[in-house]
Coordinates of C-alpha atoms in Angstrom, one line a residue:
M241 CA 124.0 42.9 62.9
H242 CA 120.3 41.8 63.2
C243 CA 117.9 41.1 60.3
S244 CA 114.2 41.1 60.5
Y245 CA 114.0 38.6 57.6
F246 CA 116.2 36.2 59.4
D247 CA 114.4 36.6 62.8
A248 CA 111.1 35.9 61.0
A249 CA 112.7 32.9 59.2
R250 CA 111.8 34.4 55.8
C251 CA 115.4 34.2 54.7
L252 CA 118.1 32.1 56.4
S253 CA 120.8 32.6 53.8
C254 CA 123.1 34.4 56.2
T255 CA 123.6 31.5 58.6
Q256 CA 125.6 33.5 61.2
M257 CA 123.2 36.4 61.4
G258 CA 122.8 37.8 64.9
Q259 CA 126.1 36.3 66.2
P260 CA 128.7 38.8 67.4
Y261 CA 131.1 39.6 64.6
A262 CA 134.2 38.8 66.7
D263 CA 132.8 35.3 67.3
Q264 CA 132.1 34.9 63.6
L265 CA 135.6 35.8 62.7
A266 CA 137.1 33.6 65.4
A267 CA 135.1 30.7 64.2
K268 CA 136.4 31.2 60.7
Q269 CA 140.0 31.4 61.9
L270 CA 139.5 28.2 63.9
H271 CA 137.9 26.4 60.9
C272 CA 140.8 27.4 58.6
R273 CA 143.5 26.6 61.2
T274 CA 142.0 23.1 61.7
L275 CA 142.0 22.4 58.0
L276 CA 145.6 23.6 57.6
A277 CA 146.8 22.1 60.8
D278 CA 149.3 19.8 59.0
H279 CA 151.3 22.9 57.9
S280 CA 153.2 23.6 61.0
S281 CA 155.5 26.2 59.4
L282 CA 152.6 28.6 58.6
E283 CA 152.8 32.2 59.8
W284 CA 149.3 33.4 60.4
L285 CA 148.8 37.0 59.5
P286 CA 146.0 39.0 61.2
P287 CA 142.6 38.4 59.5
V288 CA 141.2 41.2 57.5
E289 CA 137.8 42.3 58.8
S290 CA 134.9 43.5 56.7
R291 CA 132.1 45.9 57.2
K292 CA 129.3 44.0 58.9
A293 CA 126.4 45.4 56.8
G294 CA 126.0 47.0 53.4
F295 CA 129.1 45.3 52.0
R296 CA 127.6 43.5 49.0
N297 CA 128.2 45.2 45.6
K298 CA 126.0 42.7 43.8
A299 CA 122.5 41.5 44.3
K300 CA 121.1 38.4 42.6
M301 CA 117.4 38.7 43.2
V302 CA 114.7 36.3 42.2
V303 CA 111.5 38.0 40.8
G304 CA 108.2 36.5 42.0
G305 CA 104.6 37.6 42.4
S306 CA 102.9 39.4 39.6
A307 CA 103.9 42.3 37.3
K308 CA 101.6 44.6 39.3
N309 CA 102.8 43.3 42.6
P310 CA 106.3 41.8 42.2
T311 CA 108.5 40.4 44.9
I312 CA 112.3 41.0 44.6
G313 CA 114.3 38.5 46.7
I314 CA 114.2 34.7 46.9
L315 CA 111.7 31.9 46.6
D316 CA 110.2 29.9 49.5
A317 CA 110.0 26.1 49.6
E318 CA 106.9 26.2 47.4
G319 CA 108.4 28.4 44.8
R320 CA 106.6 31.5 45.9
G321 CA 108.4 34.9 46.0
V322 CA 109.7 36.3 49.2
D323 CA 110.4 40.0 49.1
L324 CA 113.8 41.1 50.5
R325 CA 114.0 44.7 49.3
E326 CA 115.6 45.8 52.6
C327 CA 118.3 43.2 52.8
G328 CA 120.9 44.6 55.2
V329 CA 124.0 43.1 53.5
C330 CA 123.3 44.8 50.2
A331 CA 125.0 48.2 49.6
P332 CA 122.8 51.2 50.1
G333 CA 123.0 52.0 46.4
L334 CA 121.5 48.6 45.6
L335 CA 118.7 49.0 48.2
A336 CA 117.7 52.3 46.6
C337 CA 117.2 50.5 43.2
F338 CA 114.7 47.9 44.3
P339 CA 111.6 50.1 44.6
V340 CA 112.4 51.7 41.3
L341 CA 112.8 48.3 39.6
A342 CA 109.6 47.0 41.2
A343 CA 107.8 50.0 39.7
F344 CA 109.4 49.4 36.3
I345 CA 108.3 45.8 36.3
G346 CA 104.7 46.9 36.6
Q347 CA 105.1 49.8 34.2
A348 CA 106.6 47.6 31.5
G349 CA 104.3 44.6 32.2
L350 CA 107.2 42.2 32.9
T351 CA 105.5 39.0 34.0
P352 CA 107.6 37.2 36.7
Y353 CA 108.4 33.6 36.0
D354 CA 106.2 31.2 38.1
V355 CA 108.4 28.3 39.0
P356 CA 105.7 25.8 40.0
R357 CA 103.6 26.5 36.9
R358 CA 106.6 27.0 34.6
S359 CA 105.0 30.1 33.1
G360 CA 106.0 33.8 32.8
E361 CA 109.2 35.4 31.7
L362 CA 111.2 37.5 34.2
K363 CA 113.3 35.2 36.3
H364 CA 116.0 37.3 38.0
L365 CA 117.4 40.8 38.4
I366 CA 121.2 40.9 38.8
I367 CA 122.5 44.3 39.9
T368 CA 126.1 45.4 40.4
E369 CA 127.2 48.7 41.9
S370 CA 130.7 50.2 41.2
P371 CA 132.7 52.1 43.9
D372 CA 131.6 55.2 42.1
G373 CA 127.9 54.4 42.5
E374 CA 127.3 53.4 38.8
L375 CA 125.2 50.4 38.1
M376 CA 125.0 47.4 35.9
L377 CA 121.5 45.8 35.5
R378 CA 120.8 42.4 33.9
F379 CA 117.3 41.1 33.3
V380 CA 117.3 37.3 33.2
L381 CA 114.4 36.2 31.0
R382 CA 113.0 32.9 29.9
S383 CA 112.8 34.0 26.2
E384 CA 113.2 37.0 23.9
N385 CA 109.4 37.9 24.2
L386 CA 110.0 40.8 26.6
V387 CA 113.2 42.2 25.1
N388 CA 111.6 44.8 22.9
R389 CA 109.2 45.9 25.7
I390 CA 112.2 46.4 28.0
R391 CA 114.0 48.4 25.2
R392 CA 110.9 50.6 24.8
H393 CA 110.6 51.4 28.5
L394 CA 114.3 51.6 29.2
P395 CA 114.6 55.4 28.8
S396 CA 112.1 55.9 31.6
L397 CA 114.1 53.5 33.8
R398 CA 117.3 55.4 33.1
Q399 CA 115.6 58.6 33.9
A400 CA 114.6 57.2 37.3
L401 CA 118.0 55.6 37.8
P402 CA 120.5 58.0 36.1
Q403 CA 123.3 55.9 37.6
L404 CA 122.5 53.0 35.3
K405 CA 125.4 52.6 33.0
V406 CA 125.1 49.1 31.6
V407 CA 121.8 47.2 30.9
S408 CA 121.5 43.8 29.3
V409 CA 119.1 40.8 29.0
N410 CA 120.3 37.3 29.8
L411 CA 118.4 34.5 28.2
H412 CA 117.8 31.5 30.4
P413 CA 115.2 29.3 28.7
E414 CA 115.7 26.2 30.8
H415 CA 113.8 25.2 33.9
K416 CA 116.9 24.7 36.0
A417 CA 118.2 25.9 39.4
V418 CA 120.9 28.0 37.8
L419 CA 121.0 31.8 37.8
E420 CA 121.6 32.6 34.2
G421 CA 122.0 31.3 30.7
E422 CA 124.7 31.6 28.1
R423 CA 123.3 34.3 25.7
E424 CA 123.5 38.0 26.6
I425 CA 121.8 40.8 24.8
L426 CA 123.3 44.3 25.5
L427 CA 120.7 47.1 25.6
T428 CA 123.1 50.1 26.2
E429 CA 126.0 51.6 24.3
E430 CA 128.2 51.1 27.3
S431 CA 129.2 47.4 27.8
T432 CA 131.4 47.6 30.9
L433 CA 131.1 48.8 34.4
Q434 CA 134.3 50.5 35.8
M435 CA 135.3 49.1 39.1
R436 CA 138.0 51.3 40.8
V437 CA 140.0 49.0 43.0
N438 CA 143.1 50.4 44.7
D439 CA 144.9 52.4 42.0
L440 CA 143.5 50.5 39.1
D441 CA 140.3 50.7 37.0
L442 CA 139.0 47.2 36.4
H443 CA 136.2 46.7 33.8
L444 CA 133.3 44.4 34.5
R445 CA 131.2 43.0 31.6
P446 CA 127.8 41.4 32.1
Q447 CA 129.0 37.8 32.2
S448 CA 132.3 38.5 34.0
F449 CA 133.0 37.5 37.6
F450 CA 134.0 39.9 40.3
Q451 CA 134.1 39.6 44.1
T452 CA 130.9 40.7 45.8
N453 CA 132.7 42.6 48.5
T454 CA 134.7 45.4 46.8
E455 CA 136.7 46.4 49.9
M456 CA 137.8 42.9 50.6
A457 CA 138.7 42.4 46.9
A458 CA 140.9 45.5 47.2
A459 CA 142.6 44.0 50.3
L460 CA 143.0 40.6 48.5
Y461 CA 144.8 42.3 45.6
R462 CA 147.0 44.4 47.9
Q463 CA 148.1 41.3 49.7
G464 CA 148.9 39.5 46.5
R465 CA 150.8 42.5 45.2
A466 CA 152.8 42.8 48.4
W467 CA 153.9 39.1 48.2
V468 CA 154.8 39.4 44.5
N469 CA 156.8 42.5 45.0
E470 CA 158.6 41.0 48.0
L471 CA 159.6 37.9 46.0
A472 CA 160.4 40.0 42.8
P473 CA 159.9 37.2 40.3
A474 CA 160.8 37.8 36.6
S475 CA 157.6 36.1 35.5
V476 CA 154.1 35.6 36.9
W477 CA 151.1 33.6 35.8
D478 CA 147.6 34.5 37.1
L479 CA 145.5 31.4 36.5
Y480 CA 141.8 31.7 36.8
C481 CA 142.4 35.5 36.4
G482 CA 138.8 36.7 36.0
V483 CA 138.9 40.4 35.0
G484 CA 142.6 40.5 35.8
G485 CA 142.8 41.7 39.4
F486 CA 145.9 39.8 40.5
A487 CA 147.7 40.1 37.2
L488 CA 147.2 43.8 36.9
H489 CA 148.2 44.4 40.5
S490 CA 151.4 42.3 39.9
A491 CA 152.4 44.3 36.9
D492 CA 155.9 45.8 36.9
V493 CA 158.4 46.8 34.2
S494 CA 160.8 44.2 35.6
R495 CA 158.5 41.2 35.0
E496 CA 156.3 39.5 32.5
V497 CA 152.7 38.8 33.6
I498 CA 150.2 36.5 31.9
G499 CA 146.6 36.0 32.9
I500 CA 144.5 33.0 31.9
E501 CA 140.7 32.7 32.2
K502 CA 138.1 30.6 30.4
S503 CA 135.6 33.5 30.1
R504 CA 136.2 35.6 26.9
E505 CA 134.1 38.3 28.4
A506 CA 136.4 38.5 31.4
I507 CA 139.5 38.5 29.2
A508 CA 138.1 41.4 27.1
S509 CA 137.6 43.3 30.4
A510 CA 141.1 42.5 31.6
E511 CA 142.6 43.6 28.3
S512 CA 140.7 46.9 28.4
S513 CA 142.1 47.6 31.9
S514 CA 145.7 46.7 30.9
K515 CA 145.5 49.0 27.8
E516 CA 144.1 51.9 29.8
S517 CA 146.8 51.5 32.4
G518 CA 149.6 51.4 29.8
L519 CA 151.0 48.1 31.0
K520 CA 153.3 46.8 28.4
R521 CA 154.4 43.5 29.9
V522 CA 151.0 42.2 30.9
R523 CA 148.9 40.0 28.5
F524 CA 145.8 38.0 28.8
Q525 CA 144.6 34.8 27.1
A526 CA 141.2 33.0 27.1
G527 CA 141.6 29.3 27.8
D528 CA 141.7 26.6 30.4
A529 CA 144.2 27.2 33.2
T530 CA 145.4 23.6 33.5
A531 CA 145.7 23.2 29.7
F532 CA 147.7 26.4 29.4
A533 CA 150.1 25.3 32.1
V534 CA 150.6 21.8 30.8
A535 CA 151.2 23.0 27.2
T536 CA 153.7 25.8 28.0
K537 CA 157.3 24.8 27.9
Q538 CA 158.7 27.5 30.2
A539 CA 156.9 27.9 33.5
A540 CA 156.7 31.2 35.4
E541 CA 158.7 31.7 38.5
L542 CA 155.6 32.6 40.5
V543 CA 152.0 31.3 39.8
I544 CA 148.9 32.8 41.3
V545 CA 145.8 30.6 41.4
N546 CA 142.3 31.9 42.4
P547 CA 140.0 28.9 41.4
P548 CA 136.3 28.4 42.0
R549 CA 135.2 26.4 45.1
R550 CA 136.2 23.1 43.7
G551 CA 139.9 24.1 43.8
I552 CA 142.6 23.7 41.1
G553 CA 142.3 19.9 40.9
S554 CA 144.7 17.0 40.7
E555 CA 146.1 17.6 37.2
L556 CA 147.2 21.2 37.9
C557 CA 148.5 20.1 41.4
S558 CA 150.6 17.4 39.7
W559 CA 151.9 19.8 37.1
L560 CA 152.9 22.4 39.8
E561 CA 154.5 19.7 41.9
D562 CA 156.7 18.6 38.9
S563 CA 157.4 22.1 37.5
T564 CA 160.1 24.6 38.1
V565 CA 157.7 27.1 39.7
K566 CA 159.4 28.6 42.8
H567 CA 156.4 30.2 44.5
V568 CA 152.6 29.8 44.4
I569 CA 150.1 32.3 45.8
Y570 CA 146.8 30.3 46.3
S571 CA 143.7 32.4 46.9
S572 CA 140.8 30.2 47.9
C573 CA 137.1 30.6 48.8
N574 CA 136.9 27.0 50.0
A575 CA 139.5 26.0 52.6
K576 CA 138.6 22.3 52.2
S577 CA 139.6 22.1 48.6
L578 CA 142.6 24.3 49.4
A579 CA 143.8 21.8 52.1
R580 CA 143.3 18.9 49.6
D581 CA 145.3 20.7 46.9
L582 CA 148.1 21.6 49.2
A583 CA 148.4 18.0 50.3
A584 CA 148.9 17.0 46.6
M585 CA 151.9 19.4 46.4
P586 CA 154.3 18.2 49.0
S587 CA 157.3 19.9 47.3
F588 CA 155.9 23.2 48.4
T589 CA 155.9 24.5 52.0
A590 CA 153.1 26.8 53.1
R591 CA 154.8 29.9 54.6
R592 CA 152.2 32.5 55.2
V593 CA 148.4 32.6 55.4
R594 CA 145.8 35.3 55.7
L595 CA 142.1 35.1 56.1
L596 CA 139.9 37.8 54.5
D597 CA 136.3 38.0 55.6
M598 CA 134.7 38.4 52.2
F599 CA 131.3 37.1 53.4
P600 CA 130.3 38.4 56.8
Q601 CA 127.2 36.9 58.4
T602 CA 128.0 33.5 56.8
S603 CA 130.5 30.8 57.5
H604 CA 132.3 31.5 54.2
Y605 CA 135.6 33.4 53.8
E606 CA 138.5 33.9 51.5
V607 CA 142.0 32.7 52.5
M608 CA 145.4 33.3 50.8
V609 CA 148.4 31.1 51.2
L610 CA 152.0 31.8 50.1
L611 CA 153.8 28.6 49.1
E612 CA 157.5 28.2 48.6
R613 CA 159.2 25.2 46.9
S614 CA 161.1 23.3 49.6

């Protein structure tokens, strides 16, 4: 894949852009193998390839310029907007939205936030597309000043984009290099975007996390389900469960499944999916994954962990090491923290590993490891 933005040095986010895909994948495999070289018993399953372009289901776009002439993309080193409306890694359904949203910004008079001057209101647009082509749109604003204006003009936007299902405003008043704030204002009756993944309908709320590559997320959950079904544990914990992907895919009448996640929004989404699917032995709980494990008297036979880039940390590693847990499925987006955590659990042997190319055109990837107590 080639990108005119990358070639012109306007956006260098996709650091592997222009390199043959086979070379990208081989480099990721080598990187992962090097980090996990101490685990000589590992069986390396074939990597799961992704589409090279149009794979992102979510666009997090900075809004710059002016209301009459907005940019939708990123900021340059001076804090000025760089327009990326034709970004090739975004799904076609997202690309089709950008011109409509640019017109809406002008129509509604939404003044973009000027980072150097610390003035203006509209900071970001966060757009997610479901496998069915429906959309969730979030306006990230500096304050509530534009909320009523967006409400007033929203019918015209929904007429132009009939696939819009969920629209909200996120308030981010601070001048900080973070994408969004804590408070969300829902502008539509619908509050969740339905994400059909394999044979399950997952529900995504505005502040819930979901993988940015739907096809790779489906492969990730299929692999997790295959390992769980092969081992046939009586109980499973899905720690850092998000909207419940692993937990719901692990459900079976023969086992109890519990999902733990800090985000109450994500837990509400997971509970909706579980209820719709009629799963009787799956439950979800909002809370800290480590605190839950440490406080629970009876450990599950199998534990799935899917932590953020920092990994599961020393306390949870120590608890797993001393627990009665028989198997761990570790899904990681950072092989460095994965390797560190595995070294802290010497009672477990890494048996199988699979790399899934969640992020083509970059050096990042997802990797799953099946651990067995020695």
